[in-house]
Amino acid sequence: GENVEQHPSTLSVQEGDSAVIKCTYSDSASNYFPWYKQELGKRPQLIIDIRSNVGEKKDQRIAVTLNKTAKHFSLHITETQPEDSAVYFCAASGRFSGGYNKLIFGAGTRLAVHP
Amino acid sequence: SQTIHQWPATLVQPVGSPLSLECTVEGTSNPNLYWYRQAAGRGLQLLFYSVGIGQISSEVPQNLSASRPQDRQFILSSKKLLLSDSGFYLCAWSVRTAGGQPQHFGDGTRLSIL
């Protein structure tokens, strides 16, 4: 069935370092890949997304890369800051049995940025 | 712009009591609507989704039910709560078009069962 695997489950970095979170998806028909950031006790918020016709997308300190052949996509955060500390979820688009679109979420990565 | 509202923000209920959580979306029409549950420190579990008024699909068997009485209103209910129903409940919406679309989450309801 459809599945998204996310690694690592926890990540600890020093302020200023880079952080990379990787996801692998199983459905070759997936064409949309969003990333969400969830701070403690808050709702998940979309921070960046990429579609399958693009290999890389950047927004200031964050970037996402997509390798359709290998079914991998990754989130890159440069110059990390303490406020980047949160749980990050990747997702891949999929289909419900009735043909409607859904998102399949990874299990999450808890990122801790230490001053 | 589109907004999504969920209430209440927190709820403490005894085992066996009923439940009703409400979610409304503003600024869009014909959205897809979703209910998720998140256990403490865990990922997002999709409970229900809806592509239109009265159309509800369940992803997992459980003690809960959902209804969509109006286009932009989504309700999560239970007749008798179990301890295992505790968690953070999130409503989300997305545009109903072909191809993958982002889901936008409400602020959630933190439900504690005693």
CSV table of N, CA and C in Angstrom, one decimal, chain A residues 5-101:
chain,number,residue,atom,x,y,z
A,5,GLU,N,8.1,6.9,4.3
A,5,GLU,CA,9.1,6.7,5.4
A,5,GLU,C,9.9,7.9,5.6
A,6,GLN,N,10.1,8.3,6.9
A,6,GLN,CA,10.8,9.6,7.2
A,6,GLN,C,11.9,9.3,8.1
A,7,HIS,N,13.1,9.9,7.8
A,7,HIS,CA,14.3,9.7,8.7
A,7,HIS,C,15.1,11.0,8.8
A,8,PRO,N,15.8,11.2,9.9
A,8,PRO,CA,15.7,10.4,11.1
A,8,PRO,C,14.4,10.8,11.9
A,9,SER,N,14.2,10.1,13.0
A,9,SER,CA,13.0,10.4,13.8
A,9,SER,C,13.3,11.5,14.8
A,10,THR,N,14.6,11.7,15.2
A,10,THR,CA,15.1,12.8,16.0
A,10,THR,C,16.4,13.3,15.4
A,11,LEU,N,16.6,14.6,15.5
A,11,LEU,CA,17.8,15.3,14.9
A,11,LEU,C,18.2,16.4,15.8
A,12,SER,N,19.4,16.4,16.3
A,12,SER,CA,19.9,17.4,17.1
A,12,SER,C,21.1,18.1,16.5
A,13,VAL,N,21.0,19.5,16.3
A,13,VAL,CA,22.1,20.2,15.7
A,13,VAL,C,22.4,21.4,16.5
A,14,GLN,N,23.6,22.0,16.3
A,14,GLN,CA,24.0,23.2,16.9
A,14,GLN,C,23.5,24.4,16.0
A,15,GLU,N,23.2,25.5,16.7
A,15,GLU,CA,22.7,26.7,16.0
A,15,GLU,C,23.8,27.0,14.9
A,16,GLY,N,23.2,27.3,13.7
A,16,GLY,CA,24.1,27.7,12.6
A,16,GLY,C,24.4,26.5,11.7
A,17,ASP,N,24.3,25.3,12.2
A,17,ASP,CA,24.5,24.1,11.3
A,17,ASP,C,23.4,23.9,10.4
A,18,SER,N,23.5,23.0,9.5
A,18,SER,CA,22.5,22.6,8.5
A,18,SER,C,21.8,21.3,9.1
A,19,ALA,N,20.5,21.2,8.7
A,19,ALA,CA,19.7,20.0,9.0
A,19,ALA,C,19.1,19.4,7.8
A,20,VAL,N,19.1,18.1,7.6
A,20,VAL,CA,18.5,17.5,6.5
A,20,VAL,C,17.6,16.4,6.9
A,21,ILE,N,16.4,16.3,6.4
A,21,ILE,CA,15.4,15.3,6.7
A,21,ILE,C,15.0,14.6,5.4
A,22,LYS,N,15.0,13.3,5.4
A,22,LYS,CA,14.8,12.6,4.2
A,22,LYS,C,13.5,11.8,4.3
A,23,CYS,N,12.8,11.7,3.1
A,23,CYS,CA,11.6,10.9,3.0
A,23,CYS,C,11.6,10.0,1.8
A,24,THR,N,11.0,8.9,1.9
A,24,THR,CA,10.9,8.0,0.7
A,24,THR,C,9.4,7.6,0.6
A,25,TYR,N,8.9,7.6,-0.6
A,25,TYR,CA,7.5,7.3,-0.9
A,25,TYR,C,7.4,6.1,-1.8
A,26,SER,N,6.3,5.4,-1.7
A,26,SER,CA,6.1,4.2,-2.4
A,26,SER,C,5.3,4.3,-3.7
A,27,ASP,N,4.4,5.2,-3.8
A,27,ASP,CA,3.5,5.3,-4.9
A,27,ASP,C,4.1,6.2,-6.0
A,28,SER,N,4.4,5.5,-7.1
A,28,SER,CA,5.1,6.3,-8.2
A,28,SER,C,4.1,7.3,-8.9
A,29,ALA,N,2.9,7.2,-8.6
A,29,ALA,CA,1.9,8.2,-9.1
A,29,ALA,C,1.9,9.5,-8.2
A,30,SER,N,2.5,9.5,-7.1
A,30,SER,CA,2.6,10.7,-6.2
A,30,SER,C,3.2,11.9,-7.0
A,31,ASN,N,2.5,13.0,-7.0
A,31,ASN,CA,3.0,14.2,-7.8
A,31,ASN,C,3.1,15.5,-7.0
A,32,TYR,N,2.9,15.4,-5.7
A,32,TYR,CA,2.9,16.6,-4.8
A,32,TYR,C,3.5,16.2,-3.5
A,33,PHE,N,4.5,17.1,-3.0
A,33,PHE,CA,5.2,16.7,-1.8
A,33,PHE,C,5.3,17.9,-0.9
A,34,PRO,N,4.4,18.1,0.1
A,34,PRO,CA,4.5,19.2,1.1
A,34,PRO,C,5.3,18.8,2.3
A,35,TRP,N,5.8,19.9,3.0
A,35,TRP,CA,6.5,19.7,4.3
A,35,TRP,C,5.8,20.6,5.3
A,36,TYR,N,5.5,20.0,6.5
A,36,TYR,CA,4.9,20.8,7.5
A,36,TYR,C,5.8,20.9,8.8
A,37,LYS,N,5.6,22.0,9.4
A,37,LYS,CA,6.3,22.2,10.7
A,37,LYS,C,5.3,22.3,11.8
A,38,GLN,N,5.5,21.6,12.9
A,38,GLN,CA,4.6,21.6,14.0
A,38,GLN,C,5.3,21.9,15.3
A,39,GLU,N,5.1,23.1,15.8
A,39,GLU,CA,5.7,23.5,17.1
A,39,GLU,C,4.8,22.9,18.2
A,40,LEU,N,5.4,22.8,19.3
A,40,LEU,CA,4.8,22.1,20.5
A,40,LEU,C,3.4,22.7,20.8
A,41,GLY,N,2.4,21.8,20.7
A,41,GLY,CA,1.0,22.2,21.1
A,41,GLY,C,0.3,23.0,20.0
A,42,LYS,N,1.0,23.1,18.8
A,42,LYS,CA,0.3,23.9,17.8
A,42,LYS,C,-0.1,23.0,16.6
A,43,ARG,N,-0.7,23.7,15.6
A,43,ARG,CA,-1.1,22.9,14.4
A,43,ARG,C,0.0,22.8,13.5
A,44,PRO,N,0.0,21.8,12.6
A,44,PRO,CA,1.0,21.7,11.5
A,44,PRO,C,0.8,22.8,10.6
A,45,GLN,N,1.9,23.4,10.2
A,45,GLN,CA,1.9,24.5,9.2
A,45,GLN,C,2.7,24.2,8.0
A,46,LEU,N,2.2,24.4,6.8
A,46,LEU,CA,2.9,24.2,5.6
A,46,LEU,C,4.1,25.2,5.5
A,47,ILE,N,5.3,24.7,5.2
A,47,ILE,CA,6.4,25.6,5.1
A,47,ILE,C,7.0,25.6,3.7
A,48,ILE,N,6.8,24.5,3.0
A,48,ILE,CA,7.3,24.5,1.6
A,48,ILE,C,6.8,23.2,0.9
A,49,ASP,N,6.6,23.3,-0.4
A,49,ASP,CA,6.1,22.1,-1.1
A,49,ASP,C,6.7,22.1,-2.5
A,50,ILE,N,6.7,20.9,-3.1
A,50,ILE,CA,7.3,20.8,-4.4
A,50,ILE,C,6.4,19.8,-5.3
A,51,ARG,N,6.3,20.1,-6.5
A,51,ARG,CA,5.6,19.2,-7.4
A,51,ARG,C,6.5,18.4,-8.3
A,52,SER,N,6.0,17.3,-8.8
A,52,SER,CA,6.9,16.3,-9.5
A,52,SER,C,7.6,16.8,-10.7
A,53,ASN,N,7.2,18.0,-11.3
A,53,ASN,CA,7.8,18.5,-12.5
A,53,ASN,C,9.0,19.4,-12.1
A,54,VAL,N,9.3,19.5,-10.8
A,54,VAL,CA,10.4,20.4,-10.4
A,54,VAL,C,11.4,19.5,-9.5
A,55,GLY,N,12.7,19.7,-9.7
A,55,GLY,CA,13.6,19.0,-8.9
A,55,GLY,C,14.1,19.6,-7.6
A,56,GLU,N,13.9,20.9,-7.5
A,56,GLU,CA,14.4,21.6,-6.3
A,56,GLU,C,13.6,22.9,-6.2
A,57,LYS,N,13.4,23.3,-4.9
A,57,LYS,CA,12.7,24.6,-4.6
A,57,LYS,C,13.3,25.2,-3.4
A,58,LYS,N,13.5,26.5,-3.4
A,58,LYS,CA,14.1,27.1,-2.2
A,58,LYS,C,13.2,28.3,-1.7
A,59,ASP,N,13.3,28.5,-0.4
A,59,ASP,CA,12.6,29.6,0.2
A,59,ASP,C,13.4,30.1,1.3
A,60,GLN,N,14.3,31.1,1.1
A,60,GLN,CA,15.2,31.6,2.1
A,60,GLN,C,16.1,30.5,2.7
A,61,ARG,N,15.9,30.1,3.9
A,61,ARG,CA,16.8,29.1,4.5
A,61,ARG,C,16.4,27.7,4.3
A,62,ILE,N,15.2,27.5,3.7
A,62,ILE,CA,14.8,26.1,3.5
A,62,ILE,C,14.7,25.8,2.1
A,63,ALA,N,14.9,24.5,1.8
A,63,ALA,CA,14.9,24.0,0.4
A,63,ALA,C,14.4,22.6,0.4
A,64,VAL,N,13.8,22.2,-0.7
A,64,VAL,CA,13.3,20.8,-0.8
A,64,VAL,C,13.9,20.3,-2.1
A,65,THR,N,14.3,19.1,-2.1
A,65,THR,CA,14.8,18.4,-3.4
A,65,THR,C,14.0,17.2,-3.6
A,66,LEU,N,13.8,16.8,-4.9
A,66,LEU,CA,13.0,15.6,-5.2
A,66,LEU,C,13.7,14.8,-6.2
A,67,ASN,N,13.8,13.5,-6.0
A,67,ASN,CA,14.4,12.5,-6.9
A,67,ASN,C,13.3,11.6,-7.3
A,68,LYS,N,12.6,11.8,-8.4
A,68,LYS,CA,11.5,10.9,-8.7
A,68,LYS,C,11.9,9.5,-9.1
A,69,THR,N,13.1,9.4,-9.6
A,69,THR,CA,13.5,8.0,-10.0
A,69,THR,C,13.7,7.2,-8.8
A,70,ALA,N,14.3,7.7,-7.8
A,70,ALA,CA,14.6,7.0,-6.5
A,70,ALA,C,13.4,7.1,-5.5
A,71,LYS,N,12.4,7.9,-5.8
A,71,LYS,CA,11.3,8.2,-5.0
A,71,LYS,C,11.7,8.7,-3.6
A,72,HIS,N,12.6,9.7,-3.6
A,72,HIS,CA,13.2,10.3,-2.4
A,72,HIS,C,12.9,11.8,-2.5
A,73,PHE,N,12.6,12.4,-1.4
A,73,PHE,CA,12.6,13.9,-1.3
A,73,PHE,C,13.1,14.3,0.1
A,74,SER,N,13.7,15.4,0.1
A,74,SER,CA,14.4,15.9,1.3
A,74,SER,C,14.2,17.3,1.6
A,75,LEU,N,14.2,17.6,2.9
A,75,LEU,CA,14.1,19.0,3.4
A,75,LEU,C,15.5,19.4,3.9
A,76,HIS,N,15.9,20.6,3.5
A,76,HIS,CA,17.2,21.1,3.9
A,76,HIS,C,17.0,22.5,4.6
A,77,ILE,N,17.5,22.6,5.8
A,77,ILE,CA,17.4,23.8,6.5
A,77,ILE,C,18.9,24.3,6.8
A,78,THR,N,19.2,25.5,6.3
A,78,THR,CA,20.6,26.0,6.5
A,78,THR,C,20.5,27.0,7.6
A,79,GLU,N,21.7,27.3,8.2
A,79,GLU,CA,21.9,28.3,9.2
A,79,GLU,C,20.8,28.2,10.3
A,80,THR,N,20.6,27.0,10.9
A,80,THR,CA,19.5,26.7,11.8
A,80,THR,C,19.6,27.7,13.0
A,81,GLN,N,18.3,28.0,13.4
A,81,GLN,CA,18.1,28.8,14.6
A,81,GLN,C,17.3,28.1,15.6
A,82,PRO,N,17.4,28.5,16.9
A,82,PRO,CA,16.6,27.8,17.9
A,82,PRO,C,15.1,27.8,17.6
A,83,GLU,N,14.6,28.8,16.9
A,83,GLU,CA,13.1,28.8,16.5
A,83,GLU,C,12.8,27.8,15.4
A,84,ASP,N,13.8,27.1,14.9
A,84,ASP,CA,13.5,26.0,13.9
A,84,ASP,C,13.2,24.7,14.7
A,85,SER,N,13.4,24.7,16.0
A,85,SER,CA,13.1,23.5,16.8
A,85,SER,C,11.6,23.2,16.7
A,86,ALA,N,11.3,22.0,16.2
A,86,ALA,CA,9.9,21.6,16.0
A,86,ALA,C,9.9,20.2,15.5
A,87,VAL,N,8.7,19.7,15.3
A,87,VAL,CA,8.5,18.4,14.6
A,87,VAL,C,8.2,18.7,13.1
A,88,TYR,N,8.9,18.1,12.2
A,88,TYR,CA,8.7,18.3,10.8
A,88,TYR,C,8.1,17.0,10.2
A,89,PHE,N,7.0,17.2,9.4
A,89,PHE,CA,6.4,16.1,8.7
A,89,PHE,C,6.5,16.3,7.2
A,90,CYS,N,6.9,15.2,6.5
A,90,CYS,CA,6.8,15.2,5.1
A,90,CYS,C,5.5,14.5,4.7
A,91,ALA,N,5.1,14.7,3.4
A,91,ALA,CA,3.9,14.0,2.9
A,91,ALA,C,4.0,13.8,1.4
A,92,ALA,N,3.3,12.9,0.9
A,92,ALA,CA,3.2,12.6,-0.5
A,92,ALA,C,1.8,12.5,-0.9
A,93,SER,N,1.4,12.9,-2.1
A,93,SER,CA,0.0,12.8,-2.5
A,93,SER,C,-0.3,11.4,-2.9
A,94,GLY,N,-1.6,11.1,-2.6
A,94,GLY,CA,-2.0,9.7,-3.0
A,94,GLY,C,-3.5,9.8,-3.4
A,95,ARG,N,-4.1,8.7,-3.4
A,95,ARG,CA,-5.5,8.6,-3.9
A,95,ARG,C,-6.4,7.8,-2.9
A,96,PHE,N,-7.5,8.3,-2.5
A,96,PHE,CA,-8.5,7.5,-1.8
A,96,PHE,C,-9.1,6.5,-2.8
A,97,SER,N,-9.8,5.5,-2.3
A,97,SER,CA,-10.4,4.5,-3.2
A,97,SER,C,-11.4,5.1,-4.2
A,98,GLY,N,-12.0,6.2,-3.8
A,98,GLY,CA,-13.0,6.8,-4.7
A,98,GLY,C,-12.3,7.7,-5.7
A,99,GLY,N,-11.0,7.8,-5.7
A,99,GLY,CA,-10.2,8.6,-6.7
A,99,GLY,C,-9.9,9.9,-6.2
A,100,TYR,N,-10.3,10.3,-5.0
A,100,TYR,CA,-10.0,11.6,-4.5
A,100,TYR,C,-8.6,11.7,-3.9
A,101,ASN,N,-8.1,12.9,-4.0
A,101,ASN,CA,-6.7,13.1,-3.5
A,101,ASN,C,-6.6,13.1,-2.0
